[in-house]
XYZ file of C-alpha atoms in Angstrom:
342
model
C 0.000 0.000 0.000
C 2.320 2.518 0.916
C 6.928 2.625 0.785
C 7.912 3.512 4.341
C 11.340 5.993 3.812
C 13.211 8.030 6.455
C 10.111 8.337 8.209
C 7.909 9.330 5.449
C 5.002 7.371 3.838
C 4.600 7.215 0.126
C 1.685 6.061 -1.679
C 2.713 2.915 -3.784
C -0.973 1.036 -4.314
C -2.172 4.293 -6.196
C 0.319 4.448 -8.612
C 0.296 1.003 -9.824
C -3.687 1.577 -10.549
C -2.790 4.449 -12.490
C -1.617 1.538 -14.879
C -4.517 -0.527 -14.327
C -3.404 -4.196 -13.820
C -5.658 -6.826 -14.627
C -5.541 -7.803 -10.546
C -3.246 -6.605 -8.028
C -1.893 -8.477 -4.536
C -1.455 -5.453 -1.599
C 0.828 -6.025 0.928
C 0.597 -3.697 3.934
C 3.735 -2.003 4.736
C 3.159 -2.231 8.658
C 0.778 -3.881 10.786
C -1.087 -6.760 9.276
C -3.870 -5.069 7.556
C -3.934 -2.703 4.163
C -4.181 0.906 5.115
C -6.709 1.476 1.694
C -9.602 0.882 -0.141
C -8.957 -1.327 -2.756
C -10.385 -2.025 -6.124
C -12.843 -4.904 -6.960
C -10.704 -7.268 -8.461
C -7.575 -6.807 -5.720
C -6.803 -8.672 -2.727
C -5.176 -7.866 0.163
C -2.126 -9.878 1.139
C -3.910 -11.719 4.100
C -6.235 -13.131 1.975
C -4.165 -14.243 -1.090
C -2.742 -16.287 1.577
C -5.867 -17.063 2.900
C -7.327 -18.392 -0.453
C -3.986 -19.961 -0.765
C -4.624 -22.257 2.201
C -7.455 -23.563 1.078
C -6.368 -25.196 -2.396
C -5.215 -28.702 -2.673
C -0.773 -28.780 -2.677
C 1.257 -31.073 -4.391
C 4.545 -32.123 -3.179
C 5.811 -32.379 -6.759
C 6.546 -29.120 -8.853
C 6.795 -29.439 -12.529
C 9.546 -26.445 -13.955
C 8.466 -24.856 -16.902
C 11.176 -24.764 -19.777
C 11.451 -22.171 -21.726
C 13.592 -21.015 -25.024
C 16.816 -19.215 -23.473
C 16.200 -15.958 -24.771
C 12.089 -15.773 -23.044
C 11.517 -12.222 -21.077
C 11.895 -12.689 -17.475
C 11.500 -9.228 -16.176
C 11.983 -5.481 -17.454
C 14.172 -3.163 -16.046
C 14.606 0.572 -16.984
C 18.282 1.846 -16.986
C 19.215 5.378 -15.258
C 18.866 7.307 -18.961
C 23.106 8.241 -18.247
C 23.143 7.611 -22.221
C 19.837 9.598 -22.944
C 16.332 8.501 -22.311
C 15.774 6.371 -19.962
C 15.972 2.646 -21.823
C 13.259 -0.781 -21.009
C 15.821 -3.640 -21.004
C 14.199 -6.700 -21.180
C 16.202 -9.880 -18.973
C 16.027 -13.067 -20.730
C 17.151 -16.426 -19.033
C 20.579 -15.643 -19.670
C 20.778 -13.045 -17.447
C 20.700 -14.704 -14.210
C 22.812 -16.895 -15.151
C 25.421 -13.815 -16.069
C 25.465 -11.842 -13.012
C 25.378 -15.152 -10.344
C 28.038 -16.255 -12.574
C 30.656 -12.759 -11.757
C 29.351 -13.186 -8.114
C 30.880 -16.621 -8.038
C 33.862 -15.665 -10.078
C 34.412 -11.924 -8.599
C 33.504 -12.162 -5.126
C 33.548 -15.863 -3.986
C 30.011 -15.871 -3.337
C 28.959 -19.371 -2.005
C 26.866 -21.680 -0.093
C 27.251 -20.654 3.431
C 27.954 -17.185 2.703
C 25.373 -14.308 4.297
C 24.941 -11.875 1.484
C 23.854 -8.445 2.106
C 23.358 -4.868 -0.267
C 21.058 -2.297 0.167
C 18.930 -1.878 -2.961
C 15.802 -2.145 -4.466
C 14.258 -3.901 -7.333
C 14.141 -0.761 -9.291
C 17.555 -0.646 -9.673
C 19.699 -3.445 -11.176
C 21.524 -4.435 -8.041
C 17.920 -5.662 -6.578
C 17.681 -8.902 -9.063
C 21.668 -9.123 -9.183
C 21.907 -10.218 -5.477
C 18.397 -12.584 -5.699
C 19.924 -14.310 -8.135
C 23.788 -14.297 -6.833
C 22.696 -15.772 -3.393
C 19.850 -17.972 -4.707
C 21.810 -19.546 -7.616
C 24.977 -19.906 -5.720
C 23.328 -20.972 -2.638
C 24.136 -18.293 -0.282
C 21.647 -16.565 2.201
C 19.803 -13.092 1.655
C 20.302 -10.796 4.605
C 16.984 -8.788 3.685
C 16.903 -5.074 6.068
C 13.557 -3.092 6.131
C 14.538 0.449 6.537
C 17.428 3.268 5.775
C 20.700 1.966 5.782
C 22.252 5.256 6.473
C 22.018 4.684 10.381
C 23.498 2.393 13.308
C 20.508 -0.196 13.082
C 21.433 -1.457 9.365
C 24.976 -2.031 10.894
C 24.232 -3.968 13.959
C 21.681 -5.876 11.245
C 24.839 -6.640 9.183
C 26.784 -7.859 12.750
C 23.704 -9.824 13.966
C 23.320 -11.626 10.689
C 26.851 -12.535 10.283
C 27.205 -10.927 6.865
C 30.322 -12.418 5.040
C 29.745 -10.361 1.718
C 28.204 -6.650 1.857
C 27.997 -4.511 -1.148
C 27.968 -0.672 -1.090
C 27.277 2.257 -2.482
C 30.307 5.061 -2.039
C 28.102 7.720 -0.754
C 26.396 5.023 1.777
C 30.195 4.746 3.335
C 30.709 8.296 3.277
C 27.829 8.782 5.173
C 28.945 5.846 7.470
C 32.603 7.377 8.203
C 30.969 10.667 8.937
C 28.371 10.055 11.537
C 30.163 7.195 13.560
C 27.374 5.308 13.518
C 29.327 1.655 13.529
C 31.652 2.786 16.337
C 31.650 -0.438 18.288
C 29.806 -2.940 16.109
C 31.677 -6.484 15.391
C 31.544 -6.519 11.388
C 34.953 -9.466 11.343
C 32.981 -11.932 9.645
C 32.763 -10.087 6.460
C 35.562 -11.621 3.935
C 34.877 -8.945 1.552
C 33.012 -5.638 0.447
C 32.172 -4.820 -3.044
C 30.722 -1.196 -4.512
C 29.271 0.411 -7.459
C 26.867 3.001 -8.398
C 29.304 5.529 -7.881
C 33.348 6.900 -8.311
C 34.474 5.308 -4.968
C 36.983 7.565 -2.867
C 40.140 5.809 -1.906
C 39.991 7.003 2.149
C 36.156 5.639 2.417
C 37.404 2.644 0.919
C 40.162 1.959 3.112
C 37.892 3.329 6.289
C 35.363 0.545 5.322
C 37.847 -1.959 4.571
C 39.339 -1.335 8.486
C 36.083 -2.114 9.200
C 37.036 -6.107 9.140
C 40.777 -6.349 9.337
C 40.787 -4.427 6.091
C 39.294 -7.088 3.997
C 39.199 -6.522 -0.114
C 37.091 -3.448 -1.216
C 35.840 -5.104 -4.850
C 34.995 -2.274 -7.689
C 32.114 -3.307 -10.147
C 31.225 -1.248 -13.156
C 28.854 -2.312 -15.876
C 24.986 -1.617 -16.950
C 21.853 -3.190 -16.900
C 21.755 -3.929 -20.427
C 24.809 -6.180 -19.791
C 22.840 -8.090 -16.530
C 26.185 -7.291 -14.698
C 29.506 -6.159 -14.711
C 32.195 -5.607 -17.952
C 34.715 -4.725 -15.097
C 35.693 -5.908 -11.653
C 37.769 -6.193 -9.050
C 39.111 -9.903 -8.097
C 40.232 -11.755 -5.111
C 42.556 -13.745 -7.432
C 44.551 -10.098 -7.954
C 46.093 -7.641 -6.670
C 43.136 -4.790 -5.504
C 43.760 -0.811 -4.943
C 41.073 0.643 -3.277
C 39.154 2.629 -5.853
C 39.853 0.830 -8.935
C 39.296 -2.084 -11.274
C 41.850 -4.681 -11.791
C 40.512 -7.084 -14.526
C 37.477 -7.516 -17.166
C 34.607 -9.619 -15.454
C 34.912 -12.871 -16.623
C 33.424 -13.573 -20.434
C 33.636 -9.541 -21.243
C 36.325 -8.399 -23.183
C 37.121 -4.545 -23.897
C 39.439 -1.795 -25.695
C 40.435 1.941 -24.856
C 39.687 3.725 -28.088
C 41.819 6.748 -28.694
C 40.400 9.843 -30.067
C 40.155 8.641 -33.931
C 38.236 5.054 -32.495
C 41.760 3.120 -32.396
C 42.494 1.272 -29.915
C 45.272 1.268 -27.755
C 47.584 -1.743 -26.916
C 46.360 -3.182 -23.871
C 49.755 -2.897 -21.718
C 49.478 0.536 -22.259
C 48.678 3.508 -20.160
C 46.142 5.467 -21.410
C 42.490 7.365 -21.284
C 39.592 6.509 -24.068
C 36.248 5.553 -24.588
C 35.792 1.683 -23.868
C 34.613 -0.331 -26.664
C 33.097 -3.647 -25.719
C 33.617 -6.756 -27.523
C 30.259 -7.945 -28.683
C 30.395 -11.264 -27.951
C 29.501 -10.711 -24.203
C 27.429 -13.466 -22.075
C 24.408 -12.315 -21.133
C 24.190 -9.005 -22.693
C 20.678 -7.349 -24.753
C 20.269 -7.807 -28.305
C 16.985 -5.611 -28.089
C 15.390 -2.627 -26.390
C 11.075 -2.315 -25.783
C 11.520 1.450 -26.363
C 14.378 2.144 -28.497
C 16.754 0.920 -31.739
C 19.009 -1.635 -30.199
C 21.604 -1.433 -33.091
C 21.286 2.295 -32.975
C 22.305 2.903 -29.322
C 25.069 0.216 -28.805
C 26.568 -0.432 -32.105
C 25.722 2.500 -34.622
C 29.242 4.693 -35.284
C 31.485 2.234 -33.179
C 34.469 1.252 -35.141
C 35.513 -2.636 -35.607
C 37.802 -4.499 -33.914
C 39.032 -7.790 -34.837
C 36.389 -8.245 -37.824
C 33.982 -6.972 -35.114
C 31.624 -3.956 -34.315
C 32.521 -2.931 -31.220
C 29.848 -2.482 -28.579
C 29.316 1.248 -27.213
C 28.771 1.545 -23.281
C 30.077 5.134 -22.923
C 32.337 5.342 -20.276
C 35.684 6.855 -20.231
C 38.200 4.680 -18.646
C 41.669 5.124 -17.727
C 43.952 2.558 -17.445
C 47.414 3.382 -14.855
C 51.101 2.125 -15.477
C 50.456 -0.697 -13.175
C 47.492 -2.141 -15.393
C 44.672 -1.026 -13.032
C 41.246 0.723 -14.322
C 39.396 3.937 -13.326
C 36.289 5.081 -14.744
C 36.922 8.846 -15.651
C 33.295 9.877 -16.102
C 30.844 9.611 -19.640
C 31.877 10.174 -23.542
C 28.964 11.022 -24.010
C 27.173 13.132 -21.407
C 27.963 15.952 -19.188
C 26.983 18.596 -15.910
C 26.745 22.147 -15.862
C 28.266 23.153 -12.692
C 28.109 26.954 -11.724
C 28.152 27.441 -15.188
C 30.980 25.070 -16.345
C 30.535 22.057 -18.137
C 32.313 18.652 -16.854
C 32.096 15.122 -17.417
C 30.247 13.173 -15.153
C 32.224 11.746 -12.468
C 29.999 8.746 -11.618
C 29.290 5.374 -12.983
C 26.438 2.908 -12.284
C 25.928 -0.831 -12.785
């Protein structure tokens, strides 16, 4: 019915009518009872159970199979690259982003994995799948977790994985709001959404015996990363040391050429197309268009555009410099954009 934030109650239940669903299931967002009226044809959450309970159950559940490339949900990307894109996830994609869990961050059964998100944004159905495909547990927190009670959540549950956001931290270091809480049983952090900043990183990495601080860039066209950090590497705190596993990338110089990859060097990255589980069509827009339109080739390949400017240092690692292909007017001048998002 309603999205309880930092104290605040917004109205959920009205705005999906405004798209009128065939039939809608309300949960209430405190108590055990709906705080609304509710159309005809919806139920409340009580009773869907309710009805539930009385229907015959089988022990036996028959999968459905379906072709690998079937629609399994939509997301909408952040618009960083112009309007705001609907990017359907096929059956491939889960299988993508538990995959660079496994491979990036050692998620496993027996892990407790934790990162505050939302199903709006990419990260939400990245960490269902991780944990439930790997066989980890979902450390699920109902609230802000700006404050002291998300971090005593994250002690109490034994969290051994914990992704971030680089603000979140900031915001962390700042107040002093973990001062005393046990957080030794995480083996590793990971971040994205943002340009992280290399004193928050090695603040949070203190945090539990200065555990690995793992950098993820990529975009929810891809269903994941193109660039990670690795516990099989080298790490410094605020950068990228490797391509996540099955993506393969250039730095383009300024006339689309790119340059040798032991060199150092700032470009626009140019995917390889042959990437596991990324799109091969938008709902709202010309697939070939936005990713491949104007890209040079590579290999006897069109590259695949993603739009972010990376810079690669003398000792190989990777720093996301900001957007090709966008830019902020601040107090009048313009700059590239200094974040990133998965």
């Amino acid at each position: 019915d309603f999205i309880l934030r930092g104290g605040r109650k917004f109205s959920l239940y009205s705005r999906v009518v405004e798209a009128d669903p065939f039939k809608a299931i309300v949960l209430p967002a405190s108590g055990n009872s709906v705080g609304i009226e509710l159309r005809k044809q919806d139920v409340s959450w009580k009773e869907f159970l309710s009805i539930a309970n009385q229907r015959p159950r089988s022990n036996h559940y028959s999968p459905v199979y379906r072709p690998i490339d079937s629609t399994i949900n939509i997301l909408f990307s952040s618009g960083t690259t112009g309007e705001p894109k609907a990017i359907p996830w096929t059956q491939l994609s889960p299988i993508r982003c538990s995959a660079d869990g496994w491979a990036h961050n050692d998620i496993r059964a027996g892990d407790v994995y934790c990162w505050p998100t939302n199903l709006g944004w990419v990260m939400g159905p990245v960490v269902l799948f991780t944990c439930f495909l790997n066989g980890a547990t979902l450390a699920l927190y109902h609230g802000s977790p700006s404050g002291r009670g998300f971090g005593k959540f994250i002690q109490d549950a034994g969290v051994t994985v914990l992704g971030t956001v680089p603000s979140l931290v900031k915001t962390w270091k700042s107040s002093n709001c973990l001062e005393g809480l046990d957080w030794t049983k995480i083996k590793c952090f990971a971040t994205t959404g943002e340009a992280s900043n290399v004193d928050d990183d090695l603040w949070l990495s203190s945090k539990s015996y200065y555990k690995p601080v793992l950098e993820c860039c990529g975009g929810t066209e891809l269903s994941s990363a193109y660039i990670q950090g690795s516990l099989l590497q080298p790490q410094a705190f605020g950068t990228f040391s490797t391509a996540a596993m099955t993506a393969g990338f250039v730095i383009l110089d300024e006339h689309g050429h790119p340059y040798p990859d032991d060199k150092a060097c700032v470009g626009e990255v140019g995917l390889l197309p042959l990437y596991l589980g990324a799109t091969n069509r938008l709902l709202n827009a010309d697939h070939e268009k936005v990713y491949f339109e104007g890209m040079p080739m590579h290999n006897g390949m069109r590259l695949r555009r993603h739009g972010d400017v990376l810079k690669r240092t003398v000792g190989g690692y990777l720093i996301v410099q900001g957007r090709a292909d966008d830019t902020m007017n601040l107090g009048g001048i313009k700059v590239q954009r200094s974040l990133y998002s998965i």
